[in-house]
Amino acid sequence: MSLLPDPPYLQDVDFPYFLKLKIELKGHHFDPRCRDPARLTEEASSYMPNVSLSLPLGMANPCLVSQYHNLQSSPVISVSSCHQASYGHHENNIAPNYYFPGLRPNGAPPLERPRIEITSYGQMPEEEVEESGTMGPVAKRVNIVTLTLPSADGYRDPSSLSPASSCNSEASFESGFYNYENSPQNSPWQSPCVSPKGLSSSMLSCPPHGHAPGPSPRHSPSTSPNDDIGSHGKRKYSFNGTPYGHAAGISPNHSPGASPQGSPRLEESWLGTTNQYTNSAIVAAINALSTDGLHDLGDGVPNKSRKTSVEHNASMSLKVEPINDDAGTELGQEDYTNANRMPFKKESYCSGFLDVPPHPYSWPKPKSYLSPSLPALDWQLPSCSGPYNLQIEVQPKSHHRAHYETEGSRGAVKALSGGHPVVQLYGYMESEPLTLQLFIGTADDRLLRPHAFYQVHRITGKTVSTASHEALQSNTKVLEIPLLPENNMRAIIDCAGILKLRNSDIELRKGETDIGRKNTRVRMVFRVHINQPNGRTVSLQAASNPIECSQRSAQELPLVEKQSLDSYPASGGKRMLLSGHNFLPESKVMFVEKAQDGHHVWETEANVDKDSRKSTSLVVEIPPYRNQRISSAVPVSFYVCNGKRKRSQYQRFTYLPCNVPMIKTEPADDYESRMSIHTNPYFSQQRLPTMMPLEDPEPCMVASYAPCAPRPTPMLCSTPSSSPKLQDLSPVPYPKCLSNSPTQSTMSGGMASMQDPSSHHGLALPSSPDPSSLGIHPPQGSPHLGSPSYHPLYPNSSPSSSPTSHPSTPGATAESPYLVTFSSTQPRGSPPTLLADDHASSALPVTIKQEPQELDQMYLDDGVLLKWGTCQQGANGVIMGKTMGTLPRDSLVYHLSVLQTFSTQPFSKAAIVMVTEGRLGQRSPLHPLHSKNNV
DNA sequence: CCACTGGAAATAGCA
DNA sequence: CATGCTATTTCCAGT
């Protein structure tokens, strides 16, 4: 990056602010090649040097920090990331090549990706000129910063954005600098671009952008851009104008006001740091903005549009016509076409800028951090490593009603006590402040990953004591909060709210396989990246207890937060205390045992102590198990039921043989135990029965969680290497973990990752050029066949014990506890199987998690699949029918509609789906796609 | 005036 | 295809 003399008026401008002002997205095509580890590596090697040298990076957010700093002093920034096209184009730029390693293949043709260009105030007018992505951007201005955006899509999936998310996400763009997408750490693989619907990017592009011929692209349904922005008085902030702003305006779907990210707050955030800016500067910036990346945001947006979005229509989305004023900024035709960019009116934003109040807090400047690569958000990280221990001292309340873009903020997530969650890093004695990252993660039974339907929302205001920054990493908004030594590395999280994205917007994104319906639980995920003297970086992560985000669920569904017992002898009879919410006088507690196929093998209603009933607690008598002579522990589950469809999630419980010790500390190293550990996120226990074969219950499962014991004080934790199996344990599965907030955070799972700066990026995917071969895969659906815990965290990460090794490399060295097994026969792109031991590689049957009562979807326990098809089940077994297609293994959850997409031919709903593990040719148990109307 | 909240009507999606 | 429910979103109004 280069710094230029600051114009007088720009001197005080914060980088972030700046970015916000000038961001242009170009090209929205995401080239898969970018995800190629090999290429990434190459690139990293080639370009990283520049980055590290020129950028003072914050540990947590190297990119952000560096840019931020630089920008502050220099209005003109030229950054070109990832994309060749973009990079190198800005001859004028002093530091034209700010490369995010891994983004672009060497010598590979330029990839068309959305770019963000930032231009200094003075140049803004011109920066607008752009060239189409492939051609290579034509640097109009020296001072233009170009950031290649992942697809400029939605929050999560670069390749596909939901209208809402993509279009609106101002934040994301703002964070352009913060955008980690380009960095290796991002998991390019994170979201498989499986486009179930086969939507083309163009199709997906944000329709809204296709702004009407009208004056301002931003035109939202509401009519005037301005209106869009602020139906709720947000207009003022609508700073969305900026990248995000676009979104707002752009996406008809979006409610006028807010963009998901673009929540009004964004502006504030920026403002906070940028308050000093003068109006003129702001105006200029605004002017410069014109068509921005907002359009890109729309990329990946499903054609499907809401009724409410009048403007949404294919034609519009596909084609954007330059609009008046913004026209100046317009992109080439291609850009429009591709990105569907909509120009928005500057005016509308101006006011917003001016109105924003300054933020008192001055973002700490972290030390320079050379390694831009940070672990992807879907990688599992441990909460402690060596002397460090990241803990959630005060857990958030179990319920927090998330707000929609169309609503005003619903405030920050609170703690049960009425205060706010508190996170603290123990064991850190340095004087350098660190950055605590926060994002909204999933709370289901699968590996923790960014939640597709929720985003963290920055809260600011008088009542907020904690400063924060918004950044975008892999389409996920990340709140960055300073962790200061003077505060004992403790942060009160009173600046984080939760934004709900419309299901319809997200589900149609390319590659998105998760469904939003009834997927309303989230966890706050905290991360910290600690630089080590040796140049490595230790990344820790702690996830909160699950948080129910829907209004209705919060009000009606019973929620079990704690249970006094995890297991008990088959004889039962013991009373167990359940703590939670929404327990009613008529609440029932049902114990169930499910077979592998999801059918209930046994179900019984437990007696509830009527006298002790409270809305938040309930005493239930453990019913005797159906078989009093079990020789091994039998995992079952129970749930609280308030009526039809009003059930809590399944809670785990284990029946023990009457004479057997209750706990085993070492999980058996078999498939099941691995799986159990693997899938154990908070609620995993609840669903476990459903998704796993129960026939051979493993007592170990319970035991495996034992390690979760709270660690109030800093202490050494077992490193991944030492106890890989435990690494992935998530916080809360068992009461013991639940009881103490600190405890929970302890096991957020994953292993600590150590980065070796020398590698320049997190992608040290060395030996194998092909990502798929490496097994590095996206977590999204991530699976974990063999060892969930060993999710390919950092490609180049290694256990703390052997930081330099490349665990992710197939055939990992002996020094690494982690082994990656890869089979040539394994479908390309299939996830690598990381094993904790040699045994893991054995063929494991693919299991399908299924919840009969649920939607037309099925869960795949492993990512290693697969071919699937229909077959008929005869009396003696199964007769395979036709192979219907091959599924991308990155997704764990498949909707019927998705399967149909992959199918080479129509299939009957009466068919049974069969999943085969490609590598081993094994067949998973057969599962009806849908229990009710079987496919 | 704003940022929240709590409620609940309006919609959507399923069964 | 209509109907009944649920779940999701959007609105409203009060603090």
Coordinates of C-alpha atoms (C1' of nucleotides) in Angstrom, one line a residue, chain A residues 404 406-407 410 500 502-503 517-518 552, chain C residues 4-13:
Chain A
Y404 CA -34.5 -7.9 11.0
T406 CA -36.5 -3.9 8.5
E407 CA -36.5 -3.3 12.1
R410 CA -33.1 -4.8 19.3
K500 CA -31.5 -11.9 11.3
R502 CA -34.4 -13.5 5.8
N503 CA -34.4 -17.1 5.2
R517 CA -36.6 -22.5 9.1
K518 CA -36.4 -23.4 12.7
R552 CA -41.7 -17.0 19.0
Chain C
dG4 C1' -55.4 -25.2 9.4
dC5 C1' -51.2 -24.4 11.6
dT6 C1' -46.6 -22.7 12.3
dA7 C1' -42.9 -20.0 11.6
dT8 C1' -41.1 -15.9 9.8
dT9 C1' -41.3 -11.0 8.8
dT10 C1' -43.0 -6.7 9.1
dC11 C1' -45.3 -3.1 11.7
dC12 C1' -46.8 -0.5 15.6
dA13 C1' -46.7 1.6 19.7

